[in-house]
PDB file of C-alpha atoms in Angstrom:
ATOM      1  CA  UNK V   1     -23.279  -7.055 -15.810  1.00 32.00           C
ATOM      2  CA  UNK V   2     -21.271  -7.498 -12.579  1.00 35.00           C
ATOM      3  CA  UNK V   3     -17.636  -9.242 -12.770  1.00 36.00           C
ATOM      4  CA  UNK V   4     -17.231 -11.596  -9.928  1.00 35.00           C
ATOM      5  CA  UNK V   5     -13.841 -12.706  -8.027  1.00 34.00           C
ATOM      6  CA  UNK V   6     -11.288 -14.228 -10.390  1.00 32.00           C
ATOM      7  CA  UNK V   7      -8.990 -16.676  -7.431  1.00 33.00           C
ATOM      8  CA  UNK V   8      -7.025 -13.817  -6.261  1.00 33.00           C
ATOM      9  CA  UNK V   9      -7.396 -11.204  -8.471  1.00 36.00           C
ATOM     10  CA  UNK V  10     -10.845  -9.101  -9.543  1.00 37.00           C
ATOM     11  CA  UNK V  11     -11.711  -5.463 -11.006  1.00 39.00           C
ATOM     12  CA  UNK V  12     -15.412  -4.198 -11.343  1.00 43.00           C
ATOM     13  CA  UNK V  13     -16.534  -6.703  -9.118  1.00 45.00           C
ATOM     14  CA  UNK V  14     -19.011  -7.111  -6.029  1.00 47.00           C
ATOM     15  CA  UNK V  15     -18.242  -9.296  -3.443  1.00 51.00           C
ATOM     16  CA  UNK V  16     -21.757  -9.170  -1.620  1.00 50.00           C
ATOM     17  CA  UNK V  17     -21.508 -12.194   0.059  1.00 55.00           C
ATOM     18  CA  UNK V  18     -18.006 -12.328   1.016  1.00 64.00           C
ATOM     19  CA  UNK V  19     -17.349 -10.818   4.634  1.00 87.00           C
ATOM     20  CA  UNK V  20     -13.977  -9.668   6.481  1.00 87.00           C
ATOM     21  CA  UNK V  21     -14.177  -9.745  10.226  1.00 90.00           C
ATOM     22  CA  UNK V  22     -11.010  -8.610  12.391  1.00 89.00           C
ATOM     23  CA  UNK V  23     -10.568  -8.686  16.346  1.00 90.00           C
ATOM     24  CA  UNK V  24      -7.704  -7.143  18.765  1.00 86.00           C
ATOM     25  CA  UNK V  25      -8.305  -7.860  22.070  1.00 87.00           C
ATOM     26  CA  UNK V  26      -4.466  -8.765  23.582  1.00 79.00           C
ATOM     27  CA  UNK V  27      -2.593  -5.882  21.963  1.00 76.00           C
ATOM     28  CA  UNK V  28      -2.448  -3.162  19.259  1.00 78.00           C
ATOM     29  CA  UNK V  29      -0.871  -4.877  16.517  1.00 80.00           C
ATOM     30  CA  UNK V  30      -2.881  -3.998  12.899  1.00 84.00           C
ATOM     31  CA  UNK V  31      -4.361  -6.969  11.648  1.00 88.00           C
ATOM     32  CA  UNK V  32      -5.180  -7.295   7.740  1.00 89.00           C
ATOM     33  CA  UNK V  33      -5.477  -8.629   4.507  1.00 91.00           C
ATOM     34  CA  UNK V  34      -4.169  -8.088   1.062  1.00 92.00           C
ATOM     35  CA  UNK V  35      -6.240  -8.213  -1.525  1.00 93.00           C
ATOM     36  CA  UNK V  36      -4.530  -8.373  -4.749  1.00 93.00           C
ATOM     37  CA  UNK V  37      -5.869  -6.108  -8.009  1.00 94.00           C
ATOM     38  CA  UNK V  38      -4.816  -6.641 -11.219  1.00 93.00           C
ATOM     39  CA  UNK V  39      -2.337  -3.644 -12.283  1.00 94.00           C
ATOM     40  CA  UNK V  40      -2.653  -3.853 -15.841  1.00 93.00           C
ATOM     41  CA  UNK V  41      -6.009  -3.167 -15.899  1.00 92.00           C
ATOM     42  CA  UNK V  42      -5.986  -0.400 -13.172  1.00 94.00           C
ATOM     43  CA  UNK V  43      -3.095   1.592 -14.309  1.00 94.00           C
ATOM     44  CA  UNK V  44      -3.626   4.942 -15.586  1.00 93.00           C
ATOM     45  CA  UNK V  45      -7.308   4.176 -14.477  1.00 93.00           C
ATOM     46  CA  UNK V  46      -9.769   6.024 -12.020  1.00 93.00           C
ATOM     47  CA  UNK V  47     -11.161   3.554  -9.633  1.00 95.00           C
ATOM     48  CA  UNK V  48     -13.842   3.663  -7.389  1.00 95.00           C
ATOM     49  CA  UNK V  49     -13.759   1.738  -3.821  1.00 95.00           C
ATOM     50  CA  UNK V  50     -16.434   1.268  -1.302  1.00 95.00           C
ATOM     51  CA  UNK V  51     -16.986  -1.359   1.423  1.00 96.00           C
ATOM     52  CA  UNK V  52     -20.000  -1.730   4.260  1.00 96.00           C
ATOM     53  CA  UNK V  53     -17.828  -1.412   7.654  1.00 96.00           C
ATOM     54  CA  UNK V  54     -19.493  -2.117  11.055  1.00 96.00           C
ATOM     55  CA  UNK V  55     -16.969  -1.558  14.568  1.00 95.00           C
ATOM     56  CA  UNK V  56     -16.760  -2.117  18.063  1.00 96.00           C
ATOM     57  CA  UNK V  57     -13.781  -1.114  18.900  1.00 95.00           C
ATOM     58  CA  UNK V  58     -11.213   1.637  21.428  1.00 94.00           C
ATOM     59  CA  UNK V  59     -11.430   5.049  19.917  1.00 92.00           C
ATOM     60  CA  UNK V  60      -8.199   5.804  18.453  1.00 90.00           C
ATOM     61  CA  UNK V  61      -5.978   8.374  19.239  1.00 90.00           C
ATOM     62  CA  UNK V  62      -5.248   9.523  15.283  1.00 89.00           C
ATOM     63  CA  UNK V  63      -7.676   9.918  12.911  1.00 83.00           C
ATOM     64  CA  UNK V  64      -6.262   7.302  10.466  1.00 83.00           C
ATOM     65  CA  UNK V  65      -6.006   4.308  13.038  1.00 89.00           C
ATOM     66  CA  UNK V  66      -9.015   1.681  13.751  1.00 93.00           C
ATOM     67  CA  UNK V  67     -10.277   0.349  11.037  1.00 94.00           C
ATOM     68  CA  UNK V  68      -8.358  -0.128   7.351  1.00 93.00           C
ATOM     69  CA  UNK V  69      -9.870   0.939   4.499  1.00 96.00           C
ATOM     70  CA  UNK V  70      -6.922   1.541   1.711  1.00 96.00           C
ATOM     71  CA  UNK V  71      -5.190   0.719  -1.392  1.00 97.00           C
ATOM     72  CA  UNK V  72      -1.685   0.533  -2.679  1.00 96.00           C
ATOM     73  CA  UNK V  73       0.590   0.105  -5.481  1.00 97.00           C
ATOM     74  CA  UNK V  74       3.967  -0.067  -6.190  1.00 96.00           C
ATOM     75  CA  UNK V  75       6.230   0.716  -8.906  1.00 95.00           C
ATOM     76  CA  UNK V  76       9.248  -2.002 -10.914  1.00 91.00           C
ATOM     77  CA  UNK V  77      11.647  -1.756  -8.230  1.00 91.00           C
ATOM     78  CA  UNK V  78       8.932  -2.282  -5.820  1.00 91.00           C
ATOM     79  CA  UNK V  79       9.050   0.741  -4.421  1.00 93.00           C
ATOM     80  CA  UNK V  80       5.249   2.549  -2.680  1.00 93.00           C
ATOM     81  CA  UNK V  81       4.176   4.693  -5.781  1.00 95.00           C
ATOM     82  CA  UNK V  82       0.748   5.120  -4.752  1.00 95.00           C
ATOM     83  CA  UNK V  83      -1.655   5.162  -1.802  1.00 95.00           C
ATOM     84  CA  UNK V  84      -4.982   6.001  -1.526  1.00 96.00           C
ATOM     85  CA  UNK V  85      -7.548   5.705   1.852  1.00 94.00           C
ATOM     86  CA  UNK V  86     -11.019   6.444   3.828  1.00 95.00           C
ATOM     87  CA  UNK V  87     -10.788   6.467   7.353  1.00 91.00           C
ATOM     88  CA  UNK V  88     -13.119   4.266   8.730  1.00 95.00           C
ATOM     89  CA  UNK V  89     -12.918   5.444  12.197  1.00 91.00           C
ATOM     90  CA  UNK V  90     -13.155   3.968  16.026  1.00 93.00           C
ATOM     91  CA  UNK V  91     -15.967   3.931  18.455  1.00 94.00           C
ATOM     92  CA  UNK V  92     -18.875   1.725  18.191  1.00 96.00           C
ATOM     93  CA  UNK V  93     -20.793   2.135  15.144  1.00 96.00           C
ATOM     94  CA  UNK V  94     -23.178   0.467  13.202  1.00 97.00           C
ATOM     95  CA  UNK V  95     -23.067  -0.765   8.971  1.00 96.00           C
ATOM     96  CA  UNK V  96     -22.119   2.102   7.229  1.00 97.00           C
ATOM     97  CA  UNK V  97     -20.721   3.080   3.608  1.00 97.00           C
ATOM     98  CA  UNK V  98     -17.416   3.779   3.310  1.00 97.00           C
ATOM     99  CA  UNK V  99     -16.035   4.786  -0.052  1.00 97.00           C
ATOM    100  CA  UNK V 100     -12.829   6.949  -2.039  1.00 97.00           C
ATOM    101  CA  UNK V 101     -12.214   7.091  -5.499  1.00 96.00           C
ATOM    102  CA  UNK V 102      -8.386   7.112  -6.655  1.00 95.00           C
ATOM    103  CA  UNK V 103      -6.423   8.117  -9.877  1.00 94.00           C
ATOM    104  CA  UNK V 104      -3.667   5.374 -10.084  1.00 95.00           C
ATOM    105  CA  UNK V 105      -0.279   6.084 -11.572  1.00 94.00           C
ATOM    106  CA  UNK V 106       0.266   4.246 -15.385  1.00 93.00           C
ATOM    107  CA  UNK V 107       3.886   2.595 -14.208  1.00 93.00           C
ATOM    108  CA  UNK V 108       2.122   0.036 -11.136  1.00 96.00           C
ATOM    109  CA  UNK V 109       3.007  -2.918 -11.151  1.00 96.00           C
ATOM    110  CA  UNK V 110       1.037  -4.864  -8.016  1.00 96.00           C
ATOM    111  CA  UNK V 111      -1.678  -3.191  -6.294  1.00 96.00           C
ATOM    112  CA  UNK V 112      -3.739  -4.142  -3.523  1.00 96.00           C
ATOM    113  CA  UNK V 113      -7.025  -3.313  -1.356  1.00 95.00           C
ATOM    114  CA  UNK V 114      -6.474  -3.442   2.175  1.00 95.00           C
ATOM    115  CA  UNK V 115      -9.239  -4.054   4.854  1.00 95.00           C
ATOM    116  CA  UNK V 116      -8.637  -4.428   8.867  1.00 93.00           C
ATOM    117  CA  UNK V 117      -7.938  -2.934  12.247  1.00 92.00           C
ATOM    118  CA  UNK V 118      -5.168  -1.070  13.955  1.00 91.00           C
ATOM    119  CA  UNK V 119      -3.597   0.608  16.703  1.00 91.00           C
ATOM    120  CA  UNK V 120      -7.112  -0.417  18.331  1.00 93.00           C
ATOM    121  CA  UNK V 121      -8.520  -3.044  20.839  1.00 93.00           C
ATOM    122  CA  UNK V 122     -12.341  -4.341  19.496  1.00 93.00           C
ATOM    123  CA  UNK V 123     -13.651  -5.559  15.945  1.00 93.00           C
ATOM    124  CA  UNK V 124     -14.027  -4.600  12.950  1.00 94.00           C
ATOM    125  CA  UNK V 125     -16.679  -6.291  10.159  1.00 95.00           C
ATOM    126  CA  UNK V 126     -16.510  -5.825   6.444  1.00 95.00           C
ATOM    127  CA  UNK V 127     -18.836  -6.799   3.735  1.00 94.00           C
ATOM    128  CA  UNK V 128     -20.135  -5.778   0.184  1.00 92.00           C
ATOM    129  CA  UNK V 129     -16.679  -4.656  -1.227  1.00 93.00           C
ATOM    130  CA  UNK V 130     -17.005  -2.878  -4.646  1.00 92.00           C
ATOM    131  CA  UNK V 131     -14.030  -2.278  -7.225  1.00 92.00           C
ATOM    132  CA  UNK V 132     -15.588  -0.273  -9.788  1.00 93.00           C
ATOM    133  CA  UNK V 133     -13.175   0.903 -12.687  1.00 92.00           C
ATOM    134  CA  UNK V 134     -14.657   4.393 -14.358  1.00 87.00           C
ATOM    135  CA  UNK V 135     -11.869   5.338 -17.103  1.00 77.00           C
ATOM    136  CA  UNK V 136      -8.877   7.304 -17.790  1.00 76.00           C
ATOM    137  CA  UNK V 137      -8.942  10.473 -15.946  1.00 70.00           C
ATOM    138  CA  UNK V 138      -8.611  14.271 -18.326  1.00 64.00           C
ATOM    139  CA  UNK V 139      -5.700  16.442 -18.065  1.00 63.00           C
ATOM    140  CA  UNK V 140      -7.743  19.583 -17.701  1.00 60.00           C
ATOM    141  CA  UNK V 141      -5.445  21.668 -15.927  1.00 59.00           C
ATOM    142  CA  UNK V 142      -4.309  23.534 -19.119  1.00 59.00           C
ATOM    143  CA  UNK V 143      -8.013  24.263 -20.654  1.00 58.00           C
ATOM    144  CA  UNK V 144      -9.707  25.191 -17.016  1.00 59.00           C
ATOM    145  CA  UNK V 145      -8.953  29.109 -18.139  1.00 59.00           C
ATOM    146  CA  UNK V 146      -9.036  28.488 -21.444  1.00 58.00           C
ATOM    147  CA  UNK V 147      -5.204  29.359 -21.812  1.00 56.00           C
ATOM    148  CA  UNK V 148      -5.386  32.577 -19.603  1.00 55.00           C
TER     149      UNK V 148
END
């Protein structure tokens, strides 16, 4: 059963009709949005993103400019306590998967998914985002050698 977009804030959903379109023609200024996640349900959590991304844009000149695929949280004082991304990439290209899976910290307090262009000149398109929650993560760094 699919969970579906709660006003501002959703987990586990799939927003298959919903679609983000960005364009920078004048100058290089990043253009996004903010879509809010619900902390207390992601915290401590393992969380699976993916998105449909389509461009026609300048090729950037890093590898993490063009178009925004990310997500961040932050911590009681506010303060960045977690950051996760794909890079989508630059160029001309047509609908493609795009997808990262993240371990968030338990102490977040506002998290977000962020989706749009930068440091580029063309468009971006976005469609079919998925937030798919998968469980706690296991501490298996003491039992991979089995104490040795």
């Amino acid at each position: 059963m699919m969970k579906r977009w709660l006003g501002l804030l959703f987990v586990g959903i799939s927003l298959q009709g919903a679609e983000y379109v960005f364009e920078q023609n004048e100058s290089l200024k990043p253009k996004s949005t903010a879509i809010r996640l619900e902390p207390e349900r992601i915290a401590g959590r393992r969380v699976s993103f993916s998105v449909e991304a389509r461009g026609d844009m300048t090729v950037p000149d890093k590898a993490w400019r063009g178009g925004i695929f990310n997500v961040t949280a932050r911590g009681k004082d506010g303060a960045p306590v977690h950051r996760a991304w794909k890079t989508v990439g630059g160029g001309h290209f047509d609908w493609k998967i795009v997808e990262f899976d993240t371990d968030f910290p338990v102490d977040i307090e506002e998290a977000a998914v962020n989706l749009g262009l930068a440091d580029v000149k063309g468009k971006v398109e976005f469609r079919r985002l998925n937030v798919d929650i998968q469980g706690v993560p296991l501490p298996l760094e003491g039992a991979a050698n089995f104490g040795f």
